[in-house]
Amino acid sequence: MIVPSAKENNTVQPFTRGPSMRDVATAAGVSAQTISRVLNDHPNVQESTRRRVLAVVEELGYRRNNTARALVTGRSKTIGVLTLATNNFSKSALTLGVELGAREAGYTVNAVTSDLSVQGLTSAVGRLVLQGVDGIVIAAPLQGAADQVSKLTQRIPIINTDGSTSLGERVVGVDQDIAAVLATQHLLDLGHQTVWHVAGPQEWSDALARRNSWHRTLHDAGREAPPELEGDWSPESGYRNGLILGRKPEVTAIFVASDEMAFGVLRALTELGRRVPEDVSVVGIDDIDLAAYSNPPLTTVRQSFEDTGRRAVASIVAQIANPALVSTPDLVAPTLIVRGSTAPPPAAD
Amino acid sequence: MIVPSAKENNTVQPFTRGPSMRDVATAAGVSAQTISRVLNDHPNVQESTRRRVLAVVEELGYRRNNTARALVTGRSKTIGVLTLATNNFSKSALTLGVELGAREAGYTVNAVTSDLSVQGLTSAVGRLVLQGVDGIVIAAPLQGAADQVSKLTQRIPIINTDGSTSLGERVVGVDQDIAAVLATQHLLDLGHQTVWHVAGPQEWSDALARRNSWHRTLHDAGREAPPELEGDWSPESGYRNGLILGRKPEVTAIFVASDEMAFGVLRALTELGRRVPEDVSVVGIDDIDLAAYSNPPLTTVRQSFEDTGRRAVASIVAQIANPALVSTPDLVAPTLIVRGSTAPPPAAD
DNA sequence: CGTAACATTGTTATCGATAACAGAATGTCC
DNA sequence: GGACATTCTGTTATCGATAACAATGTTACG
């Protein structure tokens, strides 16, 4: 698809640079420092000079070189965000929130992805550090990589949205204990004897927290907790586990650790001829955009990843401004959204 | 949530810098230039010096400062990607592809989002340019912003994944004509008299191409094209339009311009008591992860946004390496995925 | 053996901005 | 009116790397 252009560029000219601050200074008849002052809104610049400088800036189409600026200030005005290299709703919602929050705070976002390996995570963080980001939002379970990552980021504020405190770093997110209680209790309140659980990958502390909270809620209600199944967040894994659960006649209520897996569960139950919610009730977590449009519409626990991303950035920015700040975990409570996938259990025969 | 730390940091020390190339040079007893040579794999460095340098690098935990490097080389090793500030499948799949492609090519990704306004798009591109990205992938309709954007990016390779050639820039993506033909013809082949269309926002040239191709396909088959409806890519807009179409008894086949809208259509039809696919057939576009798990599973036209993202980066990287390159549009053909949402029309009464 | 070609390393200038300091002009107060 | 603060602007050094050039030492070969 790519062919050499007709007029071959003989002069090796890797790139052209635009006008520099010096060019503007010369054109405006002032020193470069004055240009810098104007552009940085420093006080003590005469109004007439300011106007003249801005006019020349406009005329030359001058744009400040942030690389040079970053070099001398030590600040890149960039925030890094690390996610897994998968495409799911929560990941992209969080990234969006980070981007929006960053923009409002005058930062841009450097996004990297990784797999779950220590090697992958470490190198992903390494890439961010190398790019000189001013702070990092991590939306992935670090696990064994925590040590190496913290070594890399000694001088950089870092925050985790996976609920993990393994790094001792700051945590921003949604209270997963509450989320699981809301889901489980909702099903119990409807009259179900017990609630089955399709958990997320247990290396995610969010998933672990949901599982534990589900278990505790059942226990507190005096119910036996059935063995839990585990998925990998994918709809396909939900489908697989749905087939297993759907074949057990005693299953009447399922709490699925993510909406995307819940879609798979719904599909499996339908294929097995078990009606939702008449025969089996299903609750998800997340409230993805599509949750209201499944058949039946999915009852779920809403957590705003976008908001989490924004709060993560806010926290990072605060710490950049004042490294002496320490913060306590910042968790917000999710809310239950009741739709059509839950109902009382079928009348006992 | 944020409180001042106990031990107040008195010395105003905004940040600490790690060891520099000079530090490594001193420790290794060579010049800084030699360090640079070793780190850049230049030839003509004696094996013993190379080893000594690498040892010192390791020992000091030295990491090269990419900002300084970028300043002098004029290359930031960063690629910018511009998307809309929404969270849909295609956007995040594309971003993921860009990230993966960039990583393989030794680049990182600077992601910005925008709304559809000229002002928003211009400033988003401006932010990327300011950050010194080496190339830009645009996944949004530029429309009126094209002029200003091209002014900003004169010196930077740019590529568009929305099928739009308004900028004269290079285009990478999926052939939307074929996509719409596949969907429409599939429904005609099943015996439907005509095919209704829920289009995407017509400012997206992809959406426009699908609409035109749908129209042409019907025309070529000698069928009357019914008036098309238009959504905004959201499931909710699909739902709204689905309610309209579902109330028309003559509607037996609907081609929806995205899977997410198709979910809304499915939901609306179900609520109206029209069975899919027995009464109405529905085809989407994209093949999102959840498409196989709707009720019924969605027949759709698969296009890999991740692949598009990768190809976009490959093209950008090629042009960075050789600015003299020109390229023709690089479109790949999508494939039809037949699932459970399509069937022959109900027997005429 | 002398010299060209090559291998290896060092020196200096530069990228484009900002910080820190310095100097000139103006204003203020007793 | 003189001492001193204040306002405005310029000069110099610096951030951390690389490019271009220079300077050695080494090898090869007629």
mmCIF file of C-alpha atoms (C1' of nucleotides) in Angstrom, chain A residues 17 21 33 36 40 62 65 69, chain C residues 15-22:
data_model
loop_
_atom_site.group_PDB
_atom_site.id
_atom_site.type_symbol
_atom_site.label_atom_id
_atom_site.label_comp_id
_atom_site.label_asym_id
_atom_site.label_seq_id
_atom_site.Cartn_x
_atom_site.Cartn_y
_atom_site.Cartn_z
ATOM 1 C CA ARG A 17 11.113 22.449 13.298
ATOM 2 C CA MET A 21 11.064 31.091 21.292
ATOM 3 C CA GLN A 33 12.861 35.204 28.628
ATOM 4 C CA SER A 36 8.540 32.813 28.327
ATOM 5 C CA ASN A 40 3.523 31.544 31.452
ATOM 6 C CA TYR A 62 4.519 29.820 17.295
ATOM 7 C CA ASN A 65 7.903 23.124 22.626
ATOM 8 C CA ARG A 69 9.882 22.800 28.747
ATOM 9 C "C1'" DC C 15 18.028 21.135 20.830
ATOM 10 C "C1'" DG C 16 14.234 24.968 23.202
ATOM 11 C "C1'" DA C 17 12.788 26.176 26.990
ATOM 12 C "C1'" DT C 18 13.061 28.081 32.296
ATOM 13 C "C1'" DA C 19 15.464 29.497 36.775
ATOM 14 C "C1'" DA C 20 18.288 32.511 38.987
ATOM 15 C "C1'" DC C 21 20.433 36.486 39.047
ATOM 16 C "C1'" DA C 22 21.384 41.240 37.513
#
